[in-house]
Short mmCIF file of C-alpha atoms and ligand atoms in Angstrom, two decimals:
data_model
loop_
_atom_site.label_atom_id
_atom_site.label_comp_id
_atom_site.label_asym_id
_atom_site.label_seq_id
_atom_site.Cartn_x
_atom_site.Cartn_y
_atom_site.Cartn_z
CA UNK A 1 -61.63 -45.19 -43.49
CA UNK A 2 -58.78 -43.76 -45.96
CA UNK A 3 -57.86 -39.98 -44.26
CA UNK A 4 -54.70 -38.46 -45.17
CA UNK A 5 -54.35 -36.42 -41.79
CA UNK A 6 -54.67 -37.86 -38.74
CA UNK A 7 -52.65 -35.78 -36.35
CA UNK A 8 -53.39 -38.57 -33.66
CA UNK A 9 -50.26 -40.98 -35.62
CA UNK A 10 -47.91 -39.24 -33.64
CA UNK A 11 -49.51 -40.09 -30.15
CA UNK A 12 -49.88 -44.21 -30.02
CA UNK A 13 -46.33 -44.26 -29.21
CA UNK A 14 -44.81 -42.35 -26.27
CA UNK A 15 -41.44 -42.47 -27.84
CA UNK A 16 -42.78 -40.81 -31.04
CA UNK A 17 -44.30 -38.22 -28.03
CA UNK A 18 -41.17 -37.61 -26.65
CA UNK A 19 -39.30 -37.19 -29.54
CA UNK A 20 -41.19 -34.45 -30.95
CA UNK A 21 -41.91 -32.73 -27.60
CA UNK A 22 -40.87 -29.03 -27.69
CA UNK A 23 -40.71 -28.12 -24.42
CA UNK A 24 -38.65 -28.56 -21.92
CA UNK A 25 -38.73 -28.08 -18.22
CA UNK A 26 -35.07 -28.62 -16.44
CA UNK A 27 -34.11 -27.93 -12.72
CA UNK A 28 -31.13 -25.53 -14.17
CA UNK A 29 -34.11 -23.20 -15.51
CA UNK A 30 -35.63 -22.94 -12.10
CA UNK A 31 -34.67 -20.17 -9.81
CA UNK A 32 -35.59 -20.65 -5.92
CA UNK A 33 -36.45 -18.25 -3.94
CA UNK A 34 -35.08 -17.82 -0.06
CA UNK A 35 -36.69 -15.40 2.71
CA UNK A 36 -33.55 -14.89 4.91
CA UNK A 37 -34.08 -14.39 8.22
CA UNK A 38 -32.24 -12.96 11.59
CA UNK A 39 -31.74 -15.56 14.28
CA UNK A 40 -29.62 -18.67 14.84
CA UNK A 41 -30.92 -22.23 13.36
CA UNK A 42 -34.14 -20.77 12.28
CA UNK A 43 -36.45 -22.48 10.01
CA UNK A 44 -40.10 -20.86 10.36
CA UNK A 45 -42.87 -21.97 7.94
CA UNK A 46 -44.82 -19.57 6.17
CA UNK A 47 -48.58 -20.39 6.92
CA UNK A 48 -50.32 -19.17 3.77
CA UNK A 49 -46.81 -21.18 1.61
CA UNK A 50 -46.99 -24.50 3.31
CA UNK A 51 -43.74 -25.95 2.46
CA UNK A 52 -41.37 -22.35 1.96
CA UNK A 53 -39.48 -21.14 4.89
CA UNK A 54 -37.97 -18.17 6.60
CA UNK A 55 -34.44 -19.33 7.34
CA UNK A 56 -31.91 -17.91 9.05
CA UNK A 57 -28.06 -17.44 7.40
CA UNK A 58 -26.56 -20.71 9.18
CA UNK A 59 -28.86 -22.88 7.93
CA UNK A 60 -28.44 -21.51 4.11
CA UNK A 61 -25.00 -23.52 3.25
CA UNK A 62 -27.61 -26.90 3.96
CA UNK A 63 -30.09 -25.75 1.73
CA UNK A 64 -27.41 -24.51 -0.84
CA UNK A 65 -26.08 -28.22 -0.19
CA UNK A 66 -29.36 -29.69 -1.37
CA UNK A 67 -30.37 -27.21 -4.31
CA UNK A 68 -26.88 -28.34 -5.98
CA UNK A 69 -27.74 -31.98 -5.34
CA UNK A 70 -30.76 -31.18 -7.60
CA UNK A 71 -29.07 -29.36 -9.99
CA UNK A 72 -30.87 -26.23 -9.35
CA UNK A 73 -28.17 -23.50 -9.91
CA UNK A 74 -29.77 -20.35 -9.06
CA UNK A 75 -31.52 -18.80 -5.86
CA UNK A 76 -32.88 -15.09 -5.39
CA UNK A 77 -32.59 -13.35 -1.72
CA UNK A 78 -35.25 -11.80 0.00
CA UNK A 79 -34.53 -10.63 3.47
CA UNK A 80 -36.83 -10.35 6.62
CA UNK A 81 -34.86 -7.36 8.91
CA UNK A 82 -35.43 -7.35 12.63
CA UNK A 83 -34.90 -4.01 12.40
CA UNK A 84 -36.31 -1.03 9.56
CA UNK A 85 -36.28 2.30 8.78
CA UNK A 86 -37.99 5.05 6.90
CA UNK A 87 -36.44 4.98 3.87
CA UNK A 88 -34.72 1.52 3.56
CA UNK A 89 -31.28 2.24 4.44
CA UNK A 90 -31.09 -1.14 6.38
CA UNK A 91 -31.01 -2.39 3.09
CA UNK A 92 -27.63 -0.45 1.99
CA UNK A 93 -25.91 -2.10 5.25
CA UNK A 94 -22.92 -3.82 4.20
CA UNK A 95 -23.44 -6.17 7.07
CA UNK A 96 -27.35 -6.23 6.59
CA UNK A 97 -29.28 -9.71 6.25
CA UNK A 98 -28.80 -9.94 2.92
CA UNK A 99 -25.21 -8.61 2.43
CA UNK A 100 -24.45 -11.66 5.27
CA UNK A 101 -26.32 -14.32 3.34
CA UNK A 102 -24.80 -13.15 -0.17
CA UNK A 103 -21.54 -14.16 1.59
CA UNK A 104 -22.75 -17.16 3.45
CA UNK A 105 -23.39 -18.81 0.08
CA UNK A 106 -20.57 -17.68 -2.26
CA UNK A 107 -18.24 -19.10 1.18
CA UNK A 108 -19.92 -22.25 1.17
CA UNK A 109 -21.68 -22.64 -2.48
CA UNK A 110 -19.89 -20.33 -4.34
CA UNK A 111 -21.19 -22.44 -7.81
CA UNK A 112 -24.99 -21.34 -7.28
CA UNK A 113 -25.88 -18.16 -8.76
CA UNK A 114 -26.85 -15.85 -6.52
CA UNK A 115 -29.56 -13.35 -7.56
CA UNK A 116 -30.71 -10.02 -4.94
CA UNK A 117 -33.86 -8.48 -5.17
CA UNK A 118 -33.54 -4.71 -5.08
CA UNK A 119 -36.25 -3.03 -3.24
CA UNK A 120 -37.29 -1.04 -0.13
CA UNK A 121 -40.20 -2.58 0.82
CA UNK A 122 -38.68 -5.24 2.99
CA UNK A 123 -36.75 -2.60 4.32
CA UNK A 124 -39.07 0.39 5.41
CA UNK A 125 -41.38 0.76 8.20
CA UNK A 126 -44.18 1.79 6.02
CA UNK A 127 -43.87 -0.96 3.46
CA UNK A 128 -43.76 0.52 0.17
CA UNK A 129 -41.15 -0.45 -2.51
CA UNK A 130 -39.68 3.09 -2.10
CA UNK A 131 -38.28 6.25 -0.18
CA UNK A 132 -41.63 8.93 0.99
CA UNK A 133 -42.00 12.05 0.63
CA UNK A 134 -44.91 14.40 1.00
CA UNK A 135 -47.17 11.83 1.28
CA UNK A 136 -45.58 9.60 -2.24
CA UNK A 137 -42.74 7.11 -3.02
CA UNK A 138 -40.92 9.85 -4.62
CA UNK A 139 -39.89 8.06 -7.79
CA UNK A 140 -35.72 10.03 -8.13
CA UNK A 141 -35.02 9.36 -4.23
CA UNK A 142 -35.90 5.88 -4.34
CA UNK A 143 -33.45 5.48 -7.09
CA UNK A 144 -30.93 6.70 -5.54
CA UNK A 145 -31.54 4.57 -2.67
CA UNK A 146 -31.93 1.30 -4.78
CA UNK A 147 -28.33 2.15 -6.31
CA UNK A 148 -26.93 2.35 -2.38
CA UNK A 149 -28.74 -0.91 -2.10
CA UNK A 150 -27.33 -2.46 -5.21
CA UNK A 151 -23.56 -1.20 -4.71
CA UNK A 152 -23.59 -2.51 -1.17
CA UNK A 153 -25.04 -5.69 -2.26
CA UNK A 154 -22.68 -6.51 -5.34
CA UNK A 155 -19.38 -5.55 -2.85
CA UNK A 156 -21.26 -8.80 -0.85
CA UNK A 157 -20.24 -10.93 -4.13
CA UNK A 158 -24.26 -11.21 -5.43
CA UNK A 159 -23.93 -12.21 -8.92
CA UNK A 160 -27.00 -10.78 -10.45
CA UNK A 161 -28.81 -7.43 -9.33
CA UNK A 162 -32.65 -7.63 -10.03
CA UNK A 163 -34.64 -4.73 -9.03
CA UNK A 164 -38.38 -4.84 -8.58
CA UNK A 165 -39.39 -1.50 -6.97
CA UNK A 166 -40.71 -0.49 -10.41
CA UNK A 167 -39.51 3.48 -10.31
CA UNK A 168 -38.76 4.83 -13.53
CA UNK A 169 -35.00 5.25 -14.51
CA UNK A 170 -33.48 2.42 -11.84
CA UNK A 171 -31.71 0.39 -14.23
CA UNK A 172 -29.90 3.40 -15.67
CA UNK A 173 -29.11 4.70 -12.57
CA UNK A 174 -27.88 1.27 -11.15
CA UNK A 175 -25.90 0.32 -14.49
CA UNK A 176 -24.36 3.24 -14.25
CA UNK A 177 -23.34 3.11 -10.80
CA UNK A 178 -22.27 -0.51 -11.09
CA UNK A 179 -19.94 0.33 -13.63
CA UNK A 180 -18.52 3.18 -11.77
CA UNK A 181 -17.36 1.15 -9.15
CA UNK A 182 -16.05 -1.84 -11.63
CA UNK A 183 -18.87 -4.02 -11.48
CA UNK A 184 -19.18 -4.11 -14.94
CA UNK A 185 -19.64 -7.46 -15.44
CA UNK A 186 -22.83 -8.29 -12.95
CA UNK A 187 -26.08 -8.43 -15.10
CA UNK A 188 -29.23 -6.52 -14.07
CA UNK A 189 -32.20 -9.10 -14.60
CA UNK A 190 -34.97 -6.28 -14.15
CA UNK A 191 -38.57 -6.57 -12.96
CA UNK A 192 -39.74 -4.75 -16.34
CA UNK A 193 -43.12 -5.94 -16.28
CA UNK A 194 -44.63 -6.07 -12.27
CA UNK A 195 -48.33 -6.02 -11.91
CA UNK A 196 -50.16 -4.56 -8.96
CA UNK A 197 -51.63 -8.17 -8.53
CA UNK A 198 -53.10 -10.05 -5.56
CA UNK A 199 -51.16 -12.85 -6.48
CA UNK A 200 -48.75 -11.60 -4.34
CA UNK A 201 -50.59 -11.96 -0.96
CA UNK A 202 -48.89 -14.59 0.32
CA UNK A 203 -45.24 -13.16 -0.29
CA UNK A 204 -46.29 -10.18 1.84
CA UNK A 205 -46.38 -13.15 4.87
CA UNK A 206 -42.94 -14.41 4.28
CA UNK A 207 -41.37 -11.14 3.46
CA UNK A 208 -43.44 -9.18 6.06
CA UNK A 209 -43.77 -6.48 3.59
CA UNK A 210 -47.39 -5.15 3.50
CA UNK A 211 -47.81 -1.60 2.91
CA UNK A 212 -48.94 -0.40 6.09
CA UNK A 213 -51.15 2.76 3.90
CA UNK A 214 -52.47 2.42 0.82
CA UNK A 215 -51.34 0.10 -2.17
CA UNK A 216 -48.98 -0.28 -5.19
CA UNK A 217 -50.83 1.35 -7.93
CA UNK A 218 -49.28 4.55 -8.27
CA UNK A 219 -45.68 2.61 -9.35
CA UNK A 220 -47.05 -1.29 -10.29
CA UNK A 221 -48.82 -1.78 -14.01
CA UNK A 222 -52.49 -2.23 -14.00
CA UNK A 223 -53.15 -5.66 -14.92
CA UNK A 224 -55.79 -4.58 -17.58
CA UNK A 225 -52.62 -3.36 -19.37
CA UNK A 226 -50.44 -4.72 -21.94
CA UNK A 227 -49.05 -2.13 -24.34
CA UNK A 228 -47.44 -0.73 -21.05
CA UNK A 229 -45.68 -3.76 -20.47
CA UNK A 230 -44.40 -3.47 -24.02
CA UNK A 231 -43.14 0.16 -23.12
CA UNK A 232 -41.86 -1.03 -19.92
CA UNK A 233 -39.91 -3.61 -21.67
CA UNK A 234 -38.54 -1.46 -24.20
CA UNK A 235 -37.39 1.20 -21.40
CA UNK A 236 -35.54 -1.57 -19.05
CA UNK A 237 -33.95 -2.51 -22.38
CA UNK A 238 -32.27 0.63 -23.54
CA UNK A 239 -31.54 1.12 -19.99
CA UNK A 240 -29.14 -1.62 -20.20
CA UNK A 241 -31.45 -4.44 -18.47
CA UNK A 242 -29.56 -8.05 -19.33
CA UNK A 243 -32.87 -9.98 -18.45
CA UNK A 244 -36.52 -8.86 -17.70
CA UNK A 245 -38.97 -10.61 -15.72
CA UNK A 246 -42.68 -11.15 -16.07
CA UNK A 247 -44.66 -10.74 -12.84
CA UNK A 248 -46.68 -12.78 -11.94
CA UNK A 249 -46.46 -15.30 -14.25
CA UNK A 250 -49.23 -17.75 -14.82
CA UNK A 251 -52.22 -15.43 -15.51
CA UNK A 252 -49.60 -13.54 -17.59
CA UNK A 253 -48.47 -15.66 -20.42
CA UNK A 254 -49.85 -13.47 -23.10
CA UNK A 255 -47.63 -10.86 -21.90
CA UNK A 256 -44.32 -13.43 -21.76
CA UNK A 257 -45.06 -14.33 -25.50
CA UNK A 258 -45.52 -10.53 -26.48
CA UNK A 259 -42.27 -9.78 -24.97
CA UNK A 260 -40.70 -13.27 -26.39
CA UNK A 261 -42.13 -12.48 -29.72
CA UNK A 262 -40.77 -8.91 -30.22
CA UNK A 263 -37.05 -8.72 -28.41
CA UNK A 264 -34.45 -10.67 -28.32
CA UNK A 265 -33.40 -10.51 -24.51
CA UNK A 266 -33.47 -13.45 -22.24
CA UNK A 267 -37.16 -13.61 -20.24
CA UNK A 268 -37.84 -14.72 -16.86
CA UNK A 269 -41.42 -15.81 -15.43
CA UNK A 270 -42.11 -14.79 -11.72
CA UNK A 271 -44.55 -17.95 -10.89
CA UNK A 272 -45.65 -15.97 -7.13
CA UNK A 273 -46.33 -16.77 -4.14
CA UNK A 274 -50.28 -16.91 -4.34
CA UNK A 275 -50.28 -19.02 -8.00
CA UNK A 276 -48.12 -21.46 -5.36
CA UNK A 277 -50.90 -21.34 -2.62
CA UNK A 278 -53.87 -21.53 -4.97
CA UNK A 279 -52.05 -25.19 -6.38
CA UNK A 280 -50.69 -26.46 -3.23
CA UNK A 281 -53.64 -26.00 -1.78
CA UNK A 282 -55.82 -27.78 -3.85
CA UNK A 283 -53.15 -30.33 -3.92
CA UNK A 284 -53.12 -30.80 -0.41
CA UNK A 285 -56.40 -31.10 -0.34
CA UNK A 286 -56.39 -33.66 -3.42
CA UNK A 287 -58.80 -31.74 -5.08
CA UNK A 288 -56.41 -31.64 -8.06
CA UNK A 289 -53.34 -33.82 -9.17
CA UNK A 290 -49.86 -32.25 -8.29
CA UNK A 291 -48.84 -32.71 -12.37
CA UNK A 292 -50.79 -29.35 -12.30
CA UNK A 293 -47.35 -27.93 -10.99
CA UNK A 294 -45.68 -29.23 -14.20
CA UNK A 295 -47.78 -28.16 -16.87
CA UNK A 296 -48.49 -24.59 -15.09
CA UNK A 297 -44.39 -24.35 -14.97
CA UNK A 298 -44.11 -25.85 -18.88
CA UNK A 299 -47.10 -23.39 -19.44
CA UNK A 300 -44.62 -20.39 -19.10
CA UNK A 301 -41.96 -22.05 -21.18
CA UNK A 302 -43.68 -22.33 -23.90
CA UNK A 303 -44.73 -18.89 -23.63
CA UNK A 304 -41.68 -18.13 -24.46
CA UNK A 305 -39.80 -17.58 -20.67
CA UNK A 306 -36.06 -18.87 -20.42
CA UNK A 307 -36.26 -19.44 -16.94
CA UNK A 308 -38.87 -19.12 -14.06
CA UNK A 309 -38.55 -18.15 -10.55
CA UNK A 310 -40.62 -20.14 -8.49
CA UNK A 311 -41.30 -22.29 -5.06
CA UNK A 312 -42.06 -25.01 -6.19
CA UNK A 313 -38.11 -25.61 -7.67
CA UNK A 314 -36.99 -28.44 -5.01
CA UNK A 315 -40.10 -30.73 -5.54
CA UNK A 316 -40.27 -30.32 -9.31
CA UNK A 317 -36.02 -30.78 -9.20
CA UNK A 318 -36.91 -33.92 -7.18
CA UNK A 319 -39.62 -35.42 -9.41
CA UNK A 320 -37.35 -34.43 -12.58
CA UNK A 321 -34.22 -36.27 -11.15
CA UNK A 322 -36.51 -39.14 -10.22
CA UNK A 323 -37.96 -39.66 -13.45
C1 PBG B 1 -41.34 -6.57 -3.78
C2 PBG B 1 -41.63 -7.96 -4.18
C3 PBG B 1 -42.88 -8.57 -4.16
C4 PBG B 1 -42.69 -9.87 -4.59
C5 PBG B 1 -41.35 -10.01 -4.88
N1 PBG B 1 -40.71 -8.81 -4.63
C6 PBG B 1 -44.19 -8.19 -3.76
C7 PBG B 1 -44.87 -6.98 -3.63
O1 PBG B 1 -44.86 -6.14 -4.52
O2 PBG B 1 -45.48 -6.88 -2.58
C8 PBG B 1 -43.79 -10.88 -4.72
C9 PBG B 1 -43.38 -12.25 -5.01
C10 PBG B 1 -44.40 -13.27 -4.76
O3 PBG B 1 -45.60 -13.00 -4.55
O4 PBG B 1 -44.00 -14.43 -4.77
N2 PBG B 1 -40.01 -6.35 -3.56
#
């Protein structure tokens, strides 16, 4: 039968595939993410993220070891205290957790890229991503905090500062503090766009973070948004914000694309902790193949993200360099 278009001409051949693929899925795009914990030779699994770890600081030069051997060049730091406080200052400890594993890796590893998340709620007794008062995370004294935070974590050596607390004004404030104390040159890769999403139960597990009153609405976006993430975008932009990052990531494309489509600024997908349970899972299980794990990740590259954070870095790394 004569037909001038027949789109399936450039699918016999896998070559002709490949060559006109147009996305691409590298280990140097994927960011992994590390829950440091207190403790000598520590390696604790997570139960509801089979496969993800708390680790102590002297076992991070072996996994820093290992990431490079995959060519995955960044990490981001989340640390699991022994000890907290009210309002986080733990977290502005020059010789907290994370302050001691900043400088653990740039000793050892000093090519990986190491990223800090900025927040309290690691840090406070009560759990929430900021400093209380009267009852509220009072949006001004939580910035101030996250600056103390930031300033103690850059004199570590971090090379990135990424805050995800989600108060209004943070990047300003931490820009501007960075720069008064000659940090100049360390990029802010901000959590513009964080949902109040249940996506992130597992996380609060490995980060033993849960808010022990109430939730996140009052400072994370309601998911039925989008507009707002626009706005929030916009806002982390003219504040000076180097990178944003999408939050969680795979039930969030649209937004990645919006964002991709109208600025110009380098976008990061947060694949979390629960879109990693709900496929491992079901992997595990064999209810599903594990190629899910590639074409969810390609998903959010061709939505437009430049790089995405996410657990399931080493395996993909090890199936890429594999293959
Ligand atoms: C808060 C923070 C959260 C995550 C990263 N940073 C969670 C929260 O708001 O409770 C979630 C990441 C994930 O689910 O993988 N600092």
């Amino acid at each position: 039968m004569s037909q001038k278009v027949r789109l399936r001409r450039l699918r016999y051949n896998k070559t002709v595939r490949d060559l006109f693929e147009d996305t691409h899925l590298r280990p140097q795009d994927l960011i992994y993410p590390i829950f440091v914990c207190e403790g000598k030779n520590i390696k604790n699994e997570i139960k509801s993220m089979p496969g993800q770890y708390q680790v102590s600081v002297d076992r991070l030069p072996s996994l820093c070891n290992r990431l490079i051997e995959l060519n995955i060049k960044s990490v981001i730091l989340f640390g699991v205290p022994d000890i907290k406080d009210d309002d986080g200052k733990v977290a502005q400890d020059d010789n907290g957790i994370v302050q001691r594993a900043v400088k653990e890796i740039k000793k050892t590893n000093n090519e990986i890229l190491v990223i800090v998340d900025v927040c309290h709620c690691q840090y406070t007794l009560h759990g929430h991503c900021g400093t209380i008062d009267k009852g509220d995370v009072d949006n001004d004294k939580t910035v101030t905090n996250l600056g103390l935070q930031a300033i103690s974590l850059a004199r570590a050596g971090a090379d990135v500062i990424a805050p995800s607390d989600m108060m209004d004004g943070r990047v300003n404030h931490i820009r501007n503090i960075l720069d008064k104390n000659s940090f100049e040159k360390l990029p802010i890769f901000s959590y513009s766009v964080k949902y109040a999403s249940a996506f992130y139960g597992p996380f609060r597990d490995a980060a033993e973070n849960t808010p022990q009153h109430g939730d996140r609405k009052s400072y994370q976006m309601n998911y039925k948004n989008s507009l707002e993430a626009m706005r929030e975008a916009e806002t982390d932009i003219n504040e000076g914000a180097d990178a944003l990052i999408v939050k969680p990531a795979m039930s969030y494309l649209d937004i990645i694309y919006r964002i991709k489509s109208k600025y110009s600024i380098p976008v990061i997908a947060y694949n979390v902790s629960g879109e990693y349970s709900m496929a491992h899972s079901a992997i595990d299980k064999n209810w599903i193949d594990k190629q899910v794990i590639f074409e969810i990740l390609t998903s959010m590259k061709r939505a437009g993200a430049n790089a995405i954070i996410t657990y399931h870095a080493i395996e993909v790394a090890e199936y890429l360099n594999e293959n």
